[in-house]
Amino acid sequence: VSDSALADLALDFSLLSLFAIGGVITVLPEMHRTVVEVRGWMSGSEFADLYALAQVSPGPNILVVSLIGWKVAGLAGAAVATVAVCVPSSVLAFAVSRIWQRFRDARWRLALEDGLVPVTVGLMLAGGYLITLSADDSVMGFVVTAATAAVVLMTRIHPLWLFGAAGLLGLAGWV
Amino acid sequence: MIAPFAIVLGLGVLYTQYGDLPAVASAFRGISAAAAGFIVAMGLKMAASKRLRSAMALFAVVTFVSIALVRVPLGLLLIVVAPLSVAAAFWRRR
């Protein structure tokens, strides 16, 4: 394991951590850009697989960075990436929460919240778009993506059932 | 945090070990497609929320186009688009 790979992981993910204004989905496009395009650590389809893996495992989805770190630099990489993505945002959230409480009714605080909503929505949709393009390379792939989105929006079924069903479809060679 | 970390790494080890097997690879084609659909659904759910039913939705469109299509770095977006969006929200709250 090279030290420079560990340093890259630490730098990239601690920066990303500061951007995580609305959770992991909002930083997904930037994570994709960094990991696939800037660093070239893996292909887009592998990135989509690792994110899917993080989604089906019981922990928070941000643990996708553990898998990326693992792929880049083994156990040390996984540990460094995970700590890097957790610490800065936690410190920031702690600092901001105190100020936030104090200015509960301030106009600038309400404006900040209102103003960040559309940016967050745009980032989430961009993440969905980029992951879809990375994950799907067949018509059936896009059909499974669209069907999953529709079922999630219209029912209250637990997503694990959908991932399981889609896995079986894939296993049967239909995707 | 240790237990989820260990579980996800365990799955990751299995994936790197057996990911090349045709059966595992084809199952993952399905799982990844579904996982992508889940993200799309989360985005659409947020997009349908009440707080976006105004001219502010324009900033969601600008964000989507810059990030998904033009592929600008997130930092640039947060320096340029986010302040404009917050300024517009500030002005609307007069």
Tab-separated table of C-alpha atoms in Angstrom:
chain	number	residue	atom	x	y	z
A	1	VAL	CA	0.000	0.000	0.000
A	2	SER	CA	1.459	3.320	-1.002
A	3	ASP	CA	1.337	6.212	1.404
A	4	SER	CA	0.285	8.558	-1.354
A	5	ALA	CA	-2.881	6.527	-2.007
A	6	LEU	CA	-3.762	6.839	1.688
A	7	ALA	CA	-3.058	10.572	1.584
A	8	ASP	CA	-5.283	10.939	-1.501
A	9	LEU	CA	-8.106	9.067	0.230
A	10	ALA	CA	-7.765	11.206	3.351
A	11	LEU	CA	-7.719	14.460	1.362
A	12	ASP	CA	-10.556	13.614	-1.050
A	13	PHE	CA	-12.939	12.254	1.538
A	14	SER	CA	-12.362	14.880	4.205
A	15	LEU	CA	-13.141	17.563	1.605
A	16	LEU	CA	-16.199	15.624	0.518
A	17	SER	CA	-17.227	15.350	4.142
A	18	LEU	CA	-17.447	19.145	4.444
A	19	PHE	CA	-19.737	19.254	1.399
A	20	ALA	CA	-22.153	16.669	2.739
A	21	ILE	CA	-24.871	19.227	3.440
A	22	GLY	CA	-27.698	16.773	2.874
A	23	GLY	CA	-26.224	13.346	3.479
A	24	VAL	CA	-24.431	10.932	1.218
A	25	ILE	CA	-26.803	11.193	-1.758
A	26	THR	CA	-25.999	14.878	-2.235
A	27	VAL	CA	-22.255	14.179	-2.493
A	28	LEU	CA	-22.725	11.160	-4.748
A	29	PRO	CA	-22.025	13.109	-7.974
A	30	GLU	CA	-18.822	14.580	-6.525
A	31	MET	CA	-17.781	11.190	-5.149
A	32	HIS	CA	-18.368	9.685	-8.597
A	33	ARG	CA	-16.400	12.480	-10.266
A	34	THR	CA	-13.476	12.116	-7.858
A	35	VAL	CA	-13.281	8.326	-7.721
A	36	VAL	CA	-14.023	7.507	-11.379
A	37	GLU	CA	-12.984	10.563	-13.386
A	38	VAL	CA	-10.305	12.435	-11.411
A	39	ARG	CA	-8.481	9.576	-9.638
A	40	GLY	CA	-9.473	6.750	-11.962
A	41	TRP	CA	-9.640	4.311	-9.050
A	42	MET	CA	-12.378	2.224	-10.673
A	43	SER	CA	-14.874	2.077	-13.519
A	44	GLY	CA	-18.285	3.690	-13.260
A	45	SER	CA	-19.982	0.327	-13.154
A	46	GLU	CA	-17.784	-0.830	-10.279
A	47	PHE	CA	-18.596	2.393	-8.423
A	48	ALA	CA	-22.304	1.685	-8.924
A	49	ASP	CA	-21.794	-1.877	-7.629
A	50	LEU	CA	-20.003	-0.641	-4.493
A	51	TYR	CA	-22.739	1.893	-3.804
A	52	ALA	CA	-25.347	-0.847	-4.221
A	53	LEU	CA	-23.354	-2.982	-1.785
A	54	ALA	CA	-23.381	-0.164	0.770
A	55	GLN	CA	-27.129	0.198	0.251
A	56	VAL	CA	-27.915	-3.461	0.886
A	57	SER	CA	-25.705	-3.664	3.975
A	58	PRO	CA	-27.283	-2.619	7.269
A	59	GLY	CA	-25.091	0.406	8.059
A	60	PRO	CA	-25.387	3.976	6.749
A	61	ASN	CA	-24.799	4.329	3.001
A	62	ILE	CA	-21.853	6.655	3.586
A	63	LEU	CA	-19.927	3.444	4.294
A	64	VAL	CA	-19.522	3.206	0.522
A	65	VAL	CA	-16.303	5.145	1.208
A	66	SER	CA	-15.059	2.189	3.301
A	67	LEU	CA	-15.479	-0.001	0.229
A	68	ILE	CA	-13.743	2.535	-1.991
A	69	GLY	CA	-10.883	2.796	0.509
A	70	TRP	CA	-10.692	-0.989	0.672
A	71	LYS	CA	-10.475	-1.243	-3.102
A	72	VAL	CA	-7.781	1.461	-3.317
A	73	ALA	CA	-5.562	0.570	-0.355
A	74	GLY	CA	-6.863	-2.431	1.583
A	75	LEU	CA	-7.820	-2.331	5.249
A	76	ALA	CA	-5.735	0.788	5.944
A	77	GLY	CA	-7.471	2.496	3.020
A	78	ALA	CA	-10.902	1.533	4.337
A	79	ALA	CA	-10.063	2.890	7.798
A	80	VAL	CA	-8.565	6.141	6.489
A	81	ALA	CA	-11.464	6.805	4.088
A	82	THR	CA	-14.082	6.127	6.760
A	83	VAL	CA	-12.484	8.379	9.370
A	84	ALA	CA	-11.849	11.094	6.764
A	85	VAL	CA	-15.482	11.182	5.688
A	86	CYS	CA	-16.876	11.159	9.236
A	87	VAL	CA	-14.740	13.570	11.247
A	88	PRO	CA	-14.918	16.936	9.410
A	89	SER	CA	-18.695	16.824	8.902
A	90	SER	CA	-19.253	15.837	12.530
A	91	VAL	CA	-17.115	18.710	13.798
A	92	LEU	CA	-18.852	21.115	11.413
A	93	ALA	CA	-22.321	19.860	12.401
A	94	PHE	CA	-21.454	20.265	16.088
A	95	ALA	CA	-20.194	23.821	15.588
A	96	VAL	CA	-23.108	24.855	13.381
A	97	SER	CA	-25.803	23.313	15.579
A	98	ARG	CA	-24.987	25.716	18.413
A	99	ILE	CA	-25.143	28.790	16.169
A	100	TRP	CA	-28.214	27.378	14.413
A	101	GLN	CA	-30.162	27.121	17.646
A	102	ARG	CA	-29.305	30.666	18.650
A	103	PHE	CA	-30.557	32.202	15.378
A	104	ARG	CA	-33.695	30.051	15.219
A	105	ASP	CA	-35.899	32.847	13.857
A	106	ALA	CA	-33.340	34.909	12.005
A	107	ARG	CA	-34.266	35.762	8.447
A	108	TRP	CA	-30.840	34.764	7.116
A	109	ARG	CA	-31.116	31.335	8.692
A	110	LEU	CA	-34.522	30.671	7.146
A	111	ALA	CA	-33.207	31.946	3.812
A	112	LEU	CA	-30.190	29.679	4.067
A	113	GLU	CA	-32.475	26.681	4.589
A	114	ASP	CA	-34.857	27.711	1.780
A	115	GLY	CA	-31.964	28.395	-0.541
A	116	LEU	CA	-30.191	25.099	0.030
A	117	VAL	CA	-33.304	22.975	-0.630
A	118	PRO	CA	-33.258	23.378	-4.445
A	119	VAL	CA	-29.478	22.841	-4.559
A	120	THR	CA	-29.890	19.633	-2.542
A	121	VAL	CA	-32.681	18.434	-4.824
A	122	GLY	CA	-30.589	19.158	-7.927
A	123	LEU	CA	-27.656	17.236	-6.421
A	124	MET	CA	-29.837	14.230	-5.542
A	125	LEU	CA	-31.300	14.084	-9.039
A	126	ALA	CA	-27.813	14.449	-10.542
A	127	GLY	CA	-26.616	11.554	-8.352
A	128	GLY	CA	-29.496	9.373	-9.531
A	129	TYR	CA	-28.762	10.277	-13.137
A	130	LEU	CA	-25.019	9.578	-12.917
A	131	ILE	CA	-25.409	6.296	-11.018
A	132	THR	CA	-28.081	5.133	-13.463
A	133	LEU	CA	-25.779	5.791	-16.416
A	134	SER	CA	-22.944	3.980	-14.595
A	135	ALA	CA	-25.033	0.993	-13.540
A	136	ASP	CA	-27.109	0.333	-16.644
A	137	ASP	CA	-25.815	-0.668	-20.053
A	138	SER	CA	-28.865	-2.508	-21.353
A	139	VAL	CA	-32.498	-1.669	-21.986
A	140	MET	CA	-33.545	-4.093	-19.240
A	141	GLY	CA	-31.163	-2.342	-16.841
A	142	PHE	CA	-32.974	0.942	-17.405
A	143	VAL	CA	-36.313	-0.844	-17.069
A	144	VAL	CA	-35.282	-2.264	-13.670
A	145	THR	CA	-34.080	1.192	-12.562
A	146	ALA	CA	-37.321	2.865	-13.638
A	147	ALA	CA	-39.503	0.120	-12.153
A	148	THR	CA	-37.651	0.294	-8.830
A	149	ALA	CA	-38.030	4.071	-8.694
A	150	ALA	CA	-41.749	3.780	-9.460
A	151	VAL	CA	-42.341	1.098	-6.815
A	152	VAL	CA	-40.379	3.059	-4.177
A	153	LEU	CA	-42.430	6.178	-4.915
A	154	MET	CA	-45.809	4.446	-4.969
A	155	THR	CA	-45.582	1.787	-2.267
A	156	ARG	CA	-44.078	1.412	1.186
A	157	ILE	CA	-42.335	-1.876	0.436
A	158	HIS	CA	-38.896	-2.272	2.033
A	159	PRO	CA	-36.245	-1.580	-0.642
A	160	LEU	CA	-34.326	-4.762	0.251
A	161	TRP	CA	-37.116	-6.798	-1.385
A	162	LEU	CA	-36.633	-4.826	-4.575
A	163	PHE	CA	-32.852	-5.266	-4.515
A	164	GLY	CA	-33.371	-9.004	-3.954
A	165	ALA	CA	-35.866	-9.313	-6.801
A	166	ALA	CA	-33.571	-7.338	-9.110
A	167	GLY	CA	-30.653	-9.575	-8.111
A	168	LEU	CA	-32.675	-12.641	-9.081
A	169	LEU	CA	-33.600	-11.051	-12.423
A	170	GLY	CA	-29.899	-10.404	-12.985
A	171	LEU	CA	-28.998	-13.951	-11.961
A	172	ALA	CA	-31.511	-15.246	-14.479
A	173	GLY	CA	-29.632	-13.286	-17.141
A	174	TRP	CA	-32.444	-10.849	-17.849
A	175	VAL	CA	-30.702	-7.570	-17.009
B	1	MET	CA	-20.059	2.196	13.817
B	2	ILE	CA	-17.616	-0.729	14.083
B	3	ALA	CA	-20.230	-3.422	13.374
B	4	PRO	CA	-21.675	-1.805	10.199
B	5	PHE	CA	-18.110	-1.080	9.077
B	6	ALA	CA	-17.152	-4.756	9.553
B	7	ILE	CA	-20.283	-5.987	7.763
B	8	VAL	CA	-19.855	-3.729	4.757
B	9	LEU	CA	-16.185	-4.688	4.511
B	10	GLY	CA	-17.135	-8.363	4.737
B	11	LEU	CA	-19.497	-7.886	1.793
B	12	GLY	CA	-16.765	-5.963	0.011
B	13	VAL	CA	-14.310	-8.827	0.491
B	14	LEU	CA	-16.869	-11.280	-0.898
B	15	TYR	CA	-17.466	-8.927	-3.834
B	16	THR	CA	-13.757	-8.624	-4.693
B	17	GLN	CA	-13.307	-12.389	-4.202
B	18	TYR	CA	-16.296	-13.606	-6.202
B	19	GLY	CA	-17.327	-10.543	-8.214
B	20	ASP	CA	-15.791	-11.998	-11.355
B	21	LEU	CA	-17.905	-15.151	-11.238
B	22	PRO	CA	-20.517	-14.866	-13.990
B	23	ALA	CA	-23.393	-15.576	-11.588
B	24	VAL	CA	-22.311	-12.876	-9.109
B	25	ALA	CA	-21.593	-10.359	-11.870
B	26	SER	CA	-25.014	-10.840	-13.448
B	27	ALA	CA	-26.812	-10.664	-10.093
B	28	PHE	CA	-25.021	-7.362	-9.490
B	29	ARG	CA	-26.243	-5.977	-12.802
B	30	GLY	CA	-29.743	-6.299	-11.374
B	31	ILE	CA	-28.912	-5.080	-7.871
B	32	SER	CA	-27.038	-1.994	-9.115
B	33	ALA	CA	-29.868	-1.123	-11.477
B	34	ALA	CA	-32.339	-1.302	-8.580
B	35	ALA	CA	-30.041	0.672	-6.272
B	36	ALA	CA	-29.840	3.393	-8.918
B	37	GLY	CA	-33.630	3.408	-9.103
B	38	PHE	CA	-33.786	3.919	-5.349
B	39	ILE	CA	-31.574	7.014	-5.599
B	40	VAL	CA	-33.698	8.368	-8.450
B	41	ALA	CA	-36.810	7.862	-6.312
B	42	MET	CA	-35.254	9.743	-3.371
B	43	GLY	CA	-34.430	12.655	-5.678
B	44	LEU	CA	-37.925	12.733	-7.168
B	45	LYS	CA	-39.500	12.538	-3.721
B	46	MET	CA	-37.499	15.569	-2.614
B	47	ALA	CA	-38.281	17.356	-5.867
B	48	ALA	CA	-42.011	16.896	-5.279
B	49	SER	CA	-41.838	18.505	-1.836
B	50	LYS	CA	-43.788	21.683	-1.150
B	51	ARG	CA	-40.699	23.810	-0.629
B	52	LEU	CA	-39.799	23.492	-4.287
B	53	ARG	CA	-43.095	24.763	-5.685
B	54	SER	CA	-41.889	28.221	-6.605
B	55	ALA	CA	-39.412	29.967	-8.841
B	56	MET	CA	-36.771	28.501	-6.504
B	57	ALA	CA	-37.066	25.279	-8.526
B	58	LEU	CA	-34.950	27.068	-11.120
B	59	PHE	CA	-31.927	26.577	-8.849
B	60	ALA	CA	-32.597	22.830	-8.738
B	61	VAL	CA	-32.549	22.775	-12.541
B	62	VAL	CA	-29.336	24.839	-12.702
B	63	THR	CA	-27.731	22.506	-10.132
B	64	PHE	CA	-28.775	19.388	-12.024
B	65	VAL	CA	-27.523	20.696	-15.365
B	66	SER	CA	-24.180	21.922	-13.941
B	67	ILE	CA	-23.433	18.737	-12.018
B	68	ALA	CA	-24.980	15.956	-14.111
B	69	LEU	CA	-24.499	17.317	-17.635
B	70	VAL	CA	-21.702	19.927	-17.531
B	71	ARG	CA	-19.953	18.007	-14.716
B	72	VAL	CA	-18.579	21.012	-12.841
B	73	PRO	CA	-16.874	20.294	-9.497
B	74	LEU	CA	-19.169	20.518	-6.462
B	75	GLY	CA	-16.982	23.214	-4.889
B	76	LEU	CA	-17.580	25.543	-7.811
B	77	LEU	CA	-21.323	24.978	-7.612
B	78	LEU	CA	-21.342	25.736	-3.896
B	79	ILE	CA	-19.383	28.950	-4.457
B	80	VAL	CA	-21.534	30.235	-7.326
B	81	VAL	CA	-25.021	28.706	-7.415
B	82	ALA	CA	-25.682	28.097	-3.703
B	83	PRO	CA	-25.118	31.771	-2.674
B	84	LEU	CA	-27.382	32.958	-5.498
B	85	SER	CA	-30.056	30.520	-4.374
B	86	VAL	CA	-29.753	31.660	-0.754
B	87	ALA	CA	-29.829	35.326	-1.845
B	88	ALA	CA	-33.007	34.685	-3.835
B	89	ALA	CA	-34.559	32.954	-0.820
B	90	PHE	CA	-33.543	35.902	1.389
B	91	TRP	CA	-35.161	38.353	-1.013
B	92	ARG	CA	-38.340	36.238	-1.207
B	93	ARG	CA	-38.674	36.301	2.572
B	94	ARG	CA	-38.992	40.098	2.721
